[in-house]
């Protein structure tokens, strides 16, 4: 029976990073994962993020943006193109190539760092003295390895919708939405979160009529509402997405005529029939097959594995990270937790601040934020000041043909310390890192305002917003 210092269950963004960092720290490490490639004939590391989540969705977003630009934006640049055609199957093929390259890259990193990769489903069997026994099941064949420490990184799965079963033919989850080889004439989306907005945007740009149905009465409730309202206006009035809020679903039928959704909104009954329906109502922790109950691993009322502030579970030397524990379900949060746990096992004292984890939605324009929203600060009774600036007069944004959007900086009214940075606009997924850095180093809005920003760059809009927080904007 093989023995390891650290065994990681799950090779998603949290698990594979935890395994690599543990190996770098000198631990004999193994990582167990049951992921397979799209064809189902070979292992595929990387979890949901690399295979059917973050990475493939960004590939499709980029392809659809290029198609839309060729149709609508190139003429402004003096570029005339002929009959622009779209090949959905080719777009999916390109996406699959990127996924294959990156998942293969993890395999290479495991080999480089001497992480043993074990294919199969991992489950906790119990203790053998000071060691944990972990079973690896692969197509009915079972083996057992032992470890001093176990890191559970089993991620999350799509939340099911009781009204309809996902078949990934007409009723799709995130995986099905990433593998459409034909453009549906009418596409319905249940849920206006990250997945719903990103996938809705992709297929809208390439020709679908898209309707998004959202149960919440508020659009992007987790985001700063000034930014959310601007986004809603852009998506609906300018891009043509139909977004219904405050929706109550009554019935969904999947038959030869399509997927028919009966619902109520604002007291009015409505019925829509779609060619395809994407269900994206959030995700739930994945603990199936882990044998949590069998070994006494505690979970909370929502199914998340209970951990303390350092990701320790109630079981000795068993840790849990990523989507399977509390906190935002974000790949970068999982990765940093994985690094932190490996370093804690080594006796180090790393720190991860949930208040400075950035959030990004990769629509066009992009949406990104870090820290507190204006609504949260008001609810908490925090005195604050704010500065805003737009991309409309930014030279770089105008040159890109993407001069829409806003940056907002929120700072403490007494100390000027940055409390939140919120953005909608071009490439704000990259720009938000400056806000994260500022908050990590306890910067003030004046600190950002006094840093020289290159000209012409998109970052000047953040600089201007920081100036505006102190009522000394130069271009507003």
Short mmCIF file of C-alpha atoms in Angstrom, two decimals:
data_model
loop_
_atom_site.label_atom_id
_atom_site.label_comp_id
_atom_site.label_asym_id
_atom_site.label_seq_id
_atom_site.Cartn_x
_atom_site.Cartn_y
_atom_site.Cartn_z
CA UNK A 1 0.00 0.00 0.00
CA UNK A 2 1.43 3.36 -1.08
CA UNK A 3 1.98 5.96 1.62
CA UNK A 4 2.11 9.71 1.13
CA UNK A 5 2.59 12.80 3.24
CA UNK A 6 -0.28 14.55 1.45
CA UNK A 7 -3.12 13.18 -0.66
CA UNK A 8 -5.36 15.65 -2.47
CA UNK A 9 -8.83 14.55 -3.59
CA UNK A 10 -9.72 16.57 -6.69
CA UNK A 11 -7.55 18.14 -9.40
CA UNK A 12 -9.43 21.35 -10.06
CA UNK A 13 -7.89 24.81 -9.53
CA UNK A 14 -7.74 24.24 -5.77
CA UNK A 15 -6.62 20.63 -5.78
CA UNK A 16 -3.91 20.62 -8.42
CA UNK A 17 -2.37 23.80 -7.05
CA UNK A 18 -2.44 22.39 -3.50
CA UNK A 19 -0.71 19.23 -4.73
CA UNK A 20 2.00 21.14 -6.59
CA UNK A 21 2.69 23.46 -3.66
CA UNK A 22 2.82 20.52 -1.22
CA UNK A 23 5.34 18.76 -3.46
CA UNK A 24 7.42 21.94 -3.74
CA UNK A 25 7.57 22.01 0.06
CA UNK A 26 9.11 18.54 0.10
CA UNK A 27 6.07 16.40 0.82
CA UNK A 28 5.48 13.12 -0.97
CA UNK A 29 2.21 14.00 -2.67
CA UNK A 30 -0.54 12.31 -4.67
CA UNK A 31 -3.60 13.82 -6.33
CA UNK A 32 -6.73 11.75 -7.01
CA UNK A 33 -9.11 12.83 -9.75
CA UNK A 34 -11.84 11.13 -11.81
CA UNK A 35 -12.15 13.75 -14.55
CA UNK A 36 -12.24 12.59 -18.16
CA UNK A 37 -11.90 14.42 -21.44
CA UNK A 38 -14.81 15.39 -23.67
CA UNK A 39 -14.61 12.11 -25.59
CA UNK A 40 -14.67 10.18 -22.33
CA UNK A 41 -11.69 8.06 -23.30
CA UNK A 42 -8.84 9.60 -21.27
CA UNK A 43 -8.24 11.30 -17.92
CA UNK A 44 -8.43 15.09 -17.87
CA UNK A 45 -7.06 17.12 -14.99
CA UNK A 46 -8.23 20.63 -14.15
CA UNK A 47 -11.73 20.06 -12.81
CA UNK A 48 -14.77 22.07 -13.87
CA UNK A 49 -12.77 25.26 -14.41
CA UNK A 50 -10.46 24.00 -17.12
CA UNK A 51 -12.76 21.45 -18.72
CA UNK A 52 -16.30 22.84 -18.65
CA UNK A 53 -16.11 26.20 -16.88
CA UNK A 54 -13.84 29.23 -16.74
CA UNK A 55 -11.43 28.43 -19.57
CA UNK A 56 -13.76 27.12 -22.30
CA UNK A 57 -16.33 29.84 -21.63
CA UNK A 58 -13.70 32.55 -22.12
CA UNK A 59 -12.65 30.94 -25.39
CA UNK A 60 -16.24 31.08 -26.67
CA UNK A 61 -16.69 34.63 -25.45
CA UNK A 62 -13.62 35.73 -27.40
CA UNK A 63 -14.73 33.96 -30.58
CA UNK A 64 -18.21 35.46 -30.42
CA UNK A 65 -16.76 38.92 -29.79
CA UNK A 66 -14.59 38.62 -32.91
CA UNK A 67 -17.62 37.61 -35.00
CA UNK A 68 -19.67 40.50 -33.65
CA UNK A 69 -16.80 42.93 -34.28
CA UNK A 70 -16.42 41.77 -37.88
CA UNK A 71 -20.13 42.36 -38.45
CA UNK A 72 -20.57 45.64 -36.60
CA UNK A 73 -17.30 47.31 -35.61
CA UNK A 74 -14.69 46.85 -38.33
CA UNK A 75 -16.29 49.39 -40.69
CA UNK A 76 -15.62 52.18 -38.20
CA UNK A 77 -11.91 51.34 -38.49
CA UNK A 78 -12.03 51.55 -42.29
CA UNK A 79 -12.00 47.79 -42.67
CA UNK A 80 -14.47 46.33 -45.14
CA UNK A 81 -15.16 42.62 -44.97
CA UNK A 82 -17.25 40.44 -47.24
CA UNK A 83 -20.00 38.07 -46.24
CA UNK A 84 -19.13 37.18 -42.66
CA UNK A 85 -20.05 33.60 -41.80
CA UNK A 86 -20.08 31.85 -38.46
CA UNK A 87 -19.14 28.21 -37.89
CA UNK A 88 -20.25 27.12 -34.41
CA UNK A 89 -18.57 23.72 -34.75
CA UNK A 90 -15.24 25.39 -35.55
CA UNK A 91 -15.62 27.66 -32.53
CA UNK A 92 -16.20 24.61 -30.31
CA UNK A 93 -13.21 22.85 -31.91
CA UNK A 94 -10.95 25.81 -31.05
CA UNK A 95 -12.30 25.83 -27.49
CA UNK A 96 -11.62 22.11 -27.16
CA UNK A 97 -8.04 22.62 -28.34
CA UNK A 98 -7.39 25.21 -25.64
CA UNK A 99 -8.86 22.91 -23.00
CA UNK A 100 -6.71 19.98 -24.15
CA UNK A 101 -3.57 22.12 -24.08
CA UNK A 102 -4.17 23.39 -20.55
CA UNK A 103 -5.27 20.08 -19.03
CA UNK A 104 -2.17 18.48 -20.57
CA UNK A 105 -0.16 21.27 -18.99
CA UNK A 106 -1.29 20.18 -15.52
CA UNK A 107 -0.14 16.64 -16.28
CA UNK A 108 3.27 18.08 -17.20
CA UNK A 109 3.38 20.15 -13.98
CA UNK A 110 2.59 17.07 -11.90
CA UNK A 111 5.46 15.22 -13.55
CA UNK A 112 7.82 18.18 -13.12
CA UNK A 113 6.99 18.53 -9.42
CA UNK A 114 6.87 14.76 -8.76
CA UNK A 115 3.18 14.69 -7.87
CA UNK A 116 1.74 11.20 -8.35
CA UNK A 117 -1.50 11.41 -10.32
CA UNK A 118 -4.06 8.73 -9.42
CA UNK A 119 -7.07 8.33 -11.71
CA UNK A 120 -10.37 7.51 -10.05
CA UNK A 121 -12.84 8.66 -7.43
CA UNK A 122 -11.36 9.25 -3.99
CA UNK A 123 -13.16 8.55 -0.73
CA UNK A 124 -12.16 8.59 2.93
CA UNK A 125 -12.15 5.12 4.50
CA UNK A 126 -10.91 5.83 8.01
CA UNK A 127 -7.76 5.93 10.13
CA UNK A 128 -4.94 3.45 10.38
CA UNK A 129 -3.01 4.78 13.35
CA UNK A 130 -1.84 8.27 12.39
CA UNK A 131 -2.56 7.76 8.70
CA UNK A 132 -5.74 8.29 6.72
CA UNK A 133 -6.77 5.58 4.31
CA UNK A 134 -8.14 6.88 1.02
CA UNK A 135 -9.82 4.57 -1.45
CA UNK A 136 -9.39 5.14 -5.19
CA UNK A 137 -12.15 3.60 -7.30
CA UNK A 138 -11.71 3.35 -11.09
CA UNK A 139 -14.33 1.49 -13.11
CA UNK A 140 -15.04 -0.91 -10.29
CA UNK A 141 -11.41 -1.54 -9.42
CA UNK A 142 -10.44 -0.31 -5.97
CA UNK A 143 -7.12 0.43 -4.34
CA UNK A 144 -6.17 2.16 -1.10
CA UNK A 145 -3.44 4.69 -0.34
CA UNK A 146 -2.48 6.15 3.02
CA UNK A 147 -1.64 9.73 3.91
CA UNK A 148 -0.64 11.83 6.90
CA UNK A 149 -2.74 14.71 5.55
CA UNK A 150 -5.74 14.74 3.21
CA UNK A 151 -6.92 17.84 1.34
CA UNK A 152 -10.50 17.61 0.05
CA UNK A 153 -10.89 19.69 -3.11
CA UNK A 154 -13.89 18.08 -4.78
CA UNK A 155 -15.42 21.33 -6.03
CA UNK A 156 -19.05 21.88 -6.93
CA UNK A 157 -21.73 20.73 -9.35
CA UNK A 158 -24.61 22.60 -11.02
CA UNK A 159 -27.63 23.13 -8.79
CA UNK A 160 -30.50 21.03 -10.19
CA UNK A 161 -33.82 22.58 -11.12
CA UNK A 162 -36.67 20.40 -9.78
CA UNK A 163 -39.00 21.31 -12.65
CA UNK A 164 -36.88 19.71 -15.39
CA UNK A 165 -34.10 17.19 -15.87
CA UNK A 166 -30.85 18.17 -17.56
CA UNK A 167 -30.31 16.07 -20.69
CA UNK A 168 -27.62 18.27 -22.32
CA UNK A 169 -29.50 17.89 -25.59
CA UNK A 170 -32.21 20.53 -25.27
CA UNK A 171 -31.99 21.32 -21.54
CA UNK A 172 -28.40 22.25 -20.80
CA UNK A 173 -26.13 22.86 -17.83
CA UNK A 174 -22.84 24.73 -18.18
CA UNK A 175 -21.23 21.76 -19.95
CA UNK A 176 -23.99 21.48 -22.52
CA UNK A 177 -23.98 25.23 -23.11
CA UNK A 178 -20.29 25.03 -24.01
CA UNK A 179 -20.78 22.33 -26.62
CA UNK A 180 -23.56 23.57 -28.90
CA UNK A 181 -22.42 23.01 -32.48
CA UNK A 182 -25.34 24.91 -34.02
CA UNK A 183 -26.72 28.33 -33.14
CA UNK A 184 -30.17 27.95 -31.57
CA UNK A 185 -32.74 30.33 -33.04
CA UNK A 186 -34.32 30.90 -29.62
CA UNK A 187 -32.30 30.34 -26.46
CA UNK A 188 -33.68 30.51 -22.94
CA UNK A 189 -31.51 30.90 -19.86
CA UNK A 190 -32.66 30.28 -16.29
CA UNK A 191 -30.52 32.47 -14.02
CA UNK A 192 -28.74 35.78 -14.64
CA UNK A 193 -25.57 35.00 -12.73
CA UNK A 194 -22.09 34.69 -14.21
CA UNK A 195 -22.78 31.56 -16.29
CA UNK A 196 -26.16 32.78 -17.52
CA UNK A 197 -24.88 36.18 -18.58
CA UNK A 198 -21.70 34.88 -20.21
CA UNK A 199 -23.38 32.07 -22.14
CA UNK A 200 -26.33 34.26 -23.04
CA UNK A 201 -23.89 36.85 -24.40
CA UNK A 202 -22.00 34.28 -26.48
CA UNK A 203 -25.03 32.92 -28.28
CA UNK A 204 -26.72 36.32 -28.63
CA UNK A 205 -23.68 37.69 -30.48
CA UNK A 206 -23.72 34.83 -32.97
CA UNK A 207 -27.39 35.10 -33.78
CA UNK A 208 -29.65 33.64 -31.09
CA UNK A 209 -32.68 35.39 -29.65
CA UNK A 210 -31.85 35.15 -25.95
CA UNK A 211 -34.23 35.46 -23.01
CA UNK A 212 -32.85 35.28 -19.47
CA UNK A 213 -35.25 34.49 -16.63
CA UNK A 214 -34.11 35.49 -13.14
CA UNK A 215 -35.96 34.74 -9.89
CA UNK A 216 -34.37 37.60 -7.95
CA UNK A 217 -36.04 41.01 -8.24
CA UNK A 218 -32.63 42.71 -8.38
CA UNK A 219 -30.15 42.33 -11.23
CA UNK A 220 -26.67 41.22 -10.08
CA UNK A 221 -27.59 41.67 -6.43
CA UNK A 222 -24.03 40.88 -5.29
CA UNK A 223 -22.55 43.71 -7.35
CA UNK A 224 -22.52 47.44 -6.61
CA UNK A 225 -25.90 48.55 -7.86
CA UNK A 226 -24.64 51.61 -9.76
CA UNK A 227 -22.52 49.23 -11.84
CA UNK A 228 -25.30 46.62 -12.06
CA UNK A 229 -27.82 49.16 -13.36
CA UNK A 230 -25.40 50.35 -16.01
CA UNK A 231 -24.77 46.74 -17.02
CA UNK A 232 -28.49 45.98 -17.24
CA UNK A 233 -29.03 48.95 -19.53
CA UNK A 234 -26.18 47.92 -21.82
CA UNK A 235 -27.23 44.26 -22.00
CA UNK A 236 -30.92 44.96 -22.65
CA UNK A 237 -31.20 48.25 -24.54
CA UNK A 238 -27.97 48.11 -26.52
CA UNK A 239 -27.26 44.40 -26.95
CA UNK A 240 -30.81 43.12 -27.11
CA UNK A 241 -30.78 40.53 -24.34
CA UNK A 242 -34.25 40.08 -22.84
CA UNK A 243 -33.79 39.87 -19.07
CA UNK A 244 -36.87 39.23 -16.94
CA UNK A 245 -36.48 39.81 -13.18
CA UNK A 246 -38.65 38.54 -10.34
CA UNK A 247 -39.65 35.45 -12.31
CA UNK A 248 -41.64 32.59 -10.78
CA UNK A 249 -41.29 29.38 -12.78
CA UNK A 250 -44.43 27.25 -12.97
CA UNK A 251 -43.74 24.51 -15.50
CA UNK A 252 -41.09 23.42 -18.00
CA UNK A 253 -41.80 20.88 -20.75
CA UNK A 254 -39.18 19.32 -23.03
CA UNK A 255 -40.69 17.68 -26.11
CA UNK A 256 -40.40 17.52 -29.90
CA UNK A 257 -41.58 21.14 -30.19
CA UNK A 258 -38.77 22.46 -28.01
CA UNK A 259 -38.52 23.49 -24.37
CA UNK A 260 -41.61 25.34 -23.19
CA UNK A 261 -41.35 27.45 -20.04
CA UNK A 262 -44.44 28.74 -18.26
CA UNK A 263 -43.76 31.48 -15.73
CA UNK A 264 -45.09 34.57 -14.01
CA UNK A 265 -43.48 37.98 -13.84
CA UNK A 266 -45.02 41.12 -12.36
CA UNK A 267 -48.29 39.26 -11.85
CA UNK A 268 -48.59 38.36 -15.54
CA UNK A 269 -48.49 34.79 -16.84
CA UNK A 270 -46.16 34.13 -19.77
CA UNK A 271 -45.15 31.16 -21.88
CA UNK A 272 -42.06 30.89 -24.10
CA UNK A 273 -40.85 28.00 -26.24
CA UNK A 274 -37.10 27.76 -26.84
CA UNK A 275 -34.94 25.58 -29.06
CA UNK A 276 -32.49 25.20 -26.17
CA UNK A 277 -32.68 26.06 -22.47
CA UNK A 278 -29.64 26.67 -20.28
CA UNK A 279 -30.17 26.09 -16.56
CA UNK A 280 -27.67 28.15 -14.55
CA UNK A 281 -29.13 28.68 -11.08
CA UNK A 282 -25.91 28.36 -9.14
CA UNK A 283 -23.75 25.51 -7.90
CA UNK A 284 -23.72 23.26 -4.85
CA UNK A 285 -20.80 21.58 -3.04
CA UNK A 286 -19.78 18.20 -4.42
CA UNK A 287 -19.36 15.65 -1.64
CA UNK A 288 -20.98 12.68 -3.38
CA UNK A 289 -18.96 9.51 -2.91
CA UNK A 290 -16.58 11.10 -0.42
CA UNK A 291 -17.96 8.99 2.46
CA UNK A 292 -18.18 12.10 4.63
CA UNK A 293 -20.89 10.61 6.84
CA UNK A 294 -18.99 7.33 7.20
CA UNK A 295 -15.93 9.01 8.73
CA UNK A 296 -17.80 11.76 10.59
CA UNK A 297 -16.74 14.67 8.38
CA UNK A 298 -19.03 17.51 9.37
CA UNK A 299 -21.06 19.49 6.84
CA UNK A 300 -23.30 22.50 7.38
CA UNK A 301 -27.00 22.81 6.57
CA UNK A 302 -26.22 23.75 2.95
CA UNK A 303 -23.95 20.77 2.36
CA UNK A 304 -20.61 22.58 2.61
CA UNK A 305 -17.82 20.87 4.54
CA UNK A 306 -17.31 22.76 7.78
CA UNK A 307 -13.87 24.32 8.16
CA UNK A 308 -12.23 26.88 10.41
CA UNK A 309 -10.47 30.01 9.22
CA UNK A 310 -7.47 27.93 8.12
CA UNK A 311 -9.46 25.29 6.20
CA UNK A 312 -9.18 22.60 8.88
CA UNK A 313 -12.15 20.25 9.14
CA UNK A 314 -13.33 18.59 12.36
CA UNK A 315 -11.18 15.54 11.52
CA UNK A 316 -7.46 15.58 12.42
CA UNK A 317 -5.21 16.33 9.43
CA UNK A 318 -8.14 16.53 7.01
CA UNK A 319 -8.45 19.86 5.23
CA UNK A 320 -10.96 21.18 2.69
CA UNK A 321 -10.71 24.00 0.16
CA UNK A 322 -12.47 25.66 -2.75
CA UNK A 323 -16.11 25.33 -3.76
CA UNK A 324 -16.75 22.52 -1.27
CA UNK A 325 -16.30 24.95 1.66
CA UNK A 326 -17.64 28.38 2.65
CA UNK A 327 -16.75 31.52 0.74
CA UNK A 328 -17.08 32.58 -2.88
CA UNK A 329 -17.08 29.81 -5.50
CA UNK A 330 -14.15 31.19 -7.49
CA UNK A 331 -11.23 29.33 -9.04
CA UNK A 332 -8.66 31.84 -7.79
CA UNK A 333 -10.04 31.60 -4.24
CA UNK A 334 -9.67 27.81 -4.39
CA UNK A 335 -6.10 28.04 -5.71
CA UNK A 336 -4.98 30.42 -2.99
CA UNK A 337 -6.62 28.26 -0.33
CA UNK A 338 -4.74 25.28 -1.76
CA UNK A 339 -1.43 27.10 -1.49
CA UNK A 340 -2.24 28.26 2.04
CA UNK A 341 -3.15 24.75 3.27
CA UNK A 342 0.02 23.21 1.83
CA UNK A 343 2.06 25.89 3.58
CA UNK A 344 0.18 25.40 6.87
CA UNK A 345 0.97 21.69 6.74
CA UNK A 346 4.61 22.76 6.40
CA UNK A 347 4.31 24.92 9.52
CA UNK A 348 4.14 28.25 7.72
CA UNK A 349 1.66 31.04 8.51
CA UNK A 350 0.06 32.18 5.25
CA UNK A 351 -2.90 34.57 5.22
CA UNK A 352 -5.84 34.77 2.83
CA UNK A 353 -8.17 37.77 3.07
CA UNK A 354 -11.66 37.11 1.67
CA UNK A 355 -12.25 40.89 1.61
CA UNK A 356 -9.74 41.33 -1.21
CA UNK A 357 -10.80 38.50 -3.53
CA UNK A 358 -11.78 39.95 -6.92
CA UNK A 359 -14.98 39.03 -8.76
CA UNK A 360 -15.22 39.16 -12.55
CA UNK A 361 -17.97 38.63 -15.14
CA UNK A 362 -16.51 38.30 -18.65
CA UNK A 363 -19.32 39.87 -20.61
CA UNK A 364 -18.66 42.74 -23.02
CA UNK A 365 -18.27 45.15 -21.34
CA UNK A 366 -16.65 43.23 -18.51
CA UNK A 367 -17.73 43.67 -14.88
CA UNK A 368 -15.28 43.41 -11.99
CA UNK A 369 -15.08 44.40 -8.36
CA UNK A 370 -13.26 43.93 -5.09
CA UNK A 371 -14.23 44.91 -1.56
CA UNK A 372 -17.45 46.42 -0.25
CA UNK A 373 -20.28 47.74 -2.40
CA UNK A 374 -21.90 51.08 -1.69
CA UNK A 375 -25.01 49.21 -0.50
CA UNK A 376 -22.98 47.16 1.98
CA UNK A 377 -21.26 50.23 3.40
CA UNK A 378 -24.62 51.94 3.91
CA UNK A 379 -26.08 48.87 5.61
CA UNK A 380 -23.06 48.65 7.93
CA UNK A 381 -23.23 52.34 8.80
CA UNK A 382 -19.75 53.05 7.45
CA UNK A 383 -19.06 56.65 6.51
CA UNK A 384 -17.51 56.68 3.05
CA UNK A 385 -16.70 58.88 0.11
CA UNK A 386 -16.70 57.89 -3.52
CA UNK A 387 -15.18 58.89 -6.80
CA UNK A 388 -16.31 57.80 -10.25
CA UNK A 389 -14.92 58.19 -13.72
CA UNK A 390 -15.98 56.89 -17.11
CA UNK A 391 -14.25 55.43 -20.17
CA UNK A 392 -16.09 57.79 -22.55
CA UNK A 393 -13.24 60.33 -22.67
CA UNK A 394 -10.38 57.84 -22.22
CA UNK A 395 -8.03 57.90 -25.22
CA UNK A 396 -7.12 54.23 -25.05
CA UNK A 397 -10.77 53.14 -24.75
CA UNK A 398 -11.73 55.35 -27.70
CA UNK A 399 -8.93 53.84 -29.77
CA UNK A 400 -10.18 50.36 -28.91
CA UNK A 401 -13.73 51.34 -29.83
CA UNK A 402 -14.86 50.36 -26.33
CA UNK A 403 -15.47 53.68 -24.61
CA UNK A 404 -18.36 52.59 -22.41
CA UNK A 405 -18.29 51.96 -18.70
CA UNK A 406 -17.50 53.35 -15.27
CA UNK A 407 -14.98 52.91 -12.47
CA UNK A 408 -15.96 53.66 -8.88
CA UNK A 409 -13.61 53.97 -5.90
CA UNK A 410 -15.06 53.82 -2.38
CA UNK A 411 -12.92 55.02 0.52
CA UNK A 412 -13.37 55.58 4.25
CA UNK A 413 -14.53 59.13 4.92
CA UNK A 414 -12.24 59.38 7.96
CA UNK A 415 -9.05 57.55 6.96
CA UNK A 416 -9.32 57.57 3.13
CA UNK A 417 -8.49 53.84 3.13
CA UNK A 418 -9.87 52.11 0.00
CA UNK A 419 -12.90 49.98 0.90
CA UNK A 420 -14.02 48.87 -2.55
CA UNK A 421 -13.36 49.29 -6.25
CA UNK A 422 -16.13 48.56 -8.79
CA UNK A 423 -15.93 48.62 -12.58
CA UNK A 424 -17.74 47.99 -15.83
CA UNK A 425 -15.80 48.52 -19.03
CA UNK A 426 -13.11 47.17 -21.36
CA UNK A 427 -10.61 44.73 -19.80
CA UNK A 428 -11.62 45.55 -16.25
CA UNK A 429 -10.86 41.90 -15.41
CA UNK A 430 -7.22 43.01 -15.64
CA UNK A 431 -7.72 46.49 -14.21
CA UNK A 432 -9.32 45.22 -10.99
CA UNK A 433 -5.95 43.80 -9.92
CA UNK A 434 -4.83 47.36 -9.12
CA UNK A 435 -7.79 47.67 -6.76
CA UNK A 436 -6.89 44.35 -5.12
CA UNK A 437 -3.27 45.40 -4.70
CA UNK A 438 -4.34 48.72 -3.21
CA UNK A 439 -6.59 47.08 -0.65
CA UNK A 440 -4.01 44.41 0.26
CA UNK A 441 -1.52 47.16 1.11
CA UNK A 442 -4.16 49.27 2.91
CA UNK A 443 -3.79 52.07 0.39
CA UNK A 444 -5.79 55.26 0.49
CA UNK A 445 -7.56 56.74 -2.51
CA UNK A 446 -4.88 59.44 -2.41
CA UNK A 447 -2.22 56.76 -2.83
CA UNK A 448 -3.84 55.62 -6.09
CA UNK A 449 -4.31 59.24 -7.16
CA UNK A 450 -0.62 60.06 -6.61
CA UNK A 451 0.70 57.02 -8.51
CA UNK A 452 1.74 57.93 -12.05
CA UNK A 453 -0.36 55.96 -14.51
CA UNK A 454 0.88 55.48 -18.07
CA UNK A 455 -0.83 57.45 -20.81
CA UNK A 456 -2.79 56.47 -22.78
CA UNK A 457 -4.06 53.46 -20.82
CA UNK A 458 -7.36 52.18 -19.47
CA UNK A 459 -5.87 52.39 -15.97
CA UNK A 460 -6.13 56.19 -16.14
CA UNK A 461 -9.87 55.81 -15.49
CA UNK A 462 -9.12 54.22 -12.10
CA UNK A 463 -6.63 57.02 -11.43
CA UNK A 464 -9.29 59.59 -12.27
CA UNK A 465 -11.87 57.89 -10.04
CA UNK A 466 -9.40 57.98 -7.14
CA UNK A 467 -8.85 61.70 -7.77
CA UNK A 468 -12.62 62.21 -7.84
CA UNK A 469 -12.94 60.59 -4.39
CA UNK A 470 -11.03 63.62 -3.09
CA UNK A 471 -13.00 66.01 -5.31
CA UNK A 472 -10.00 66.83 -7.50
CA UNK A 473 -10.78 65.04 -10.77
CA UNK A 474 -8.76 66.46 -13.65
CA UNK A 475 -10.81 65.25 -16.61
CA UNK A 476 -14.32 65.08 -15.15
#
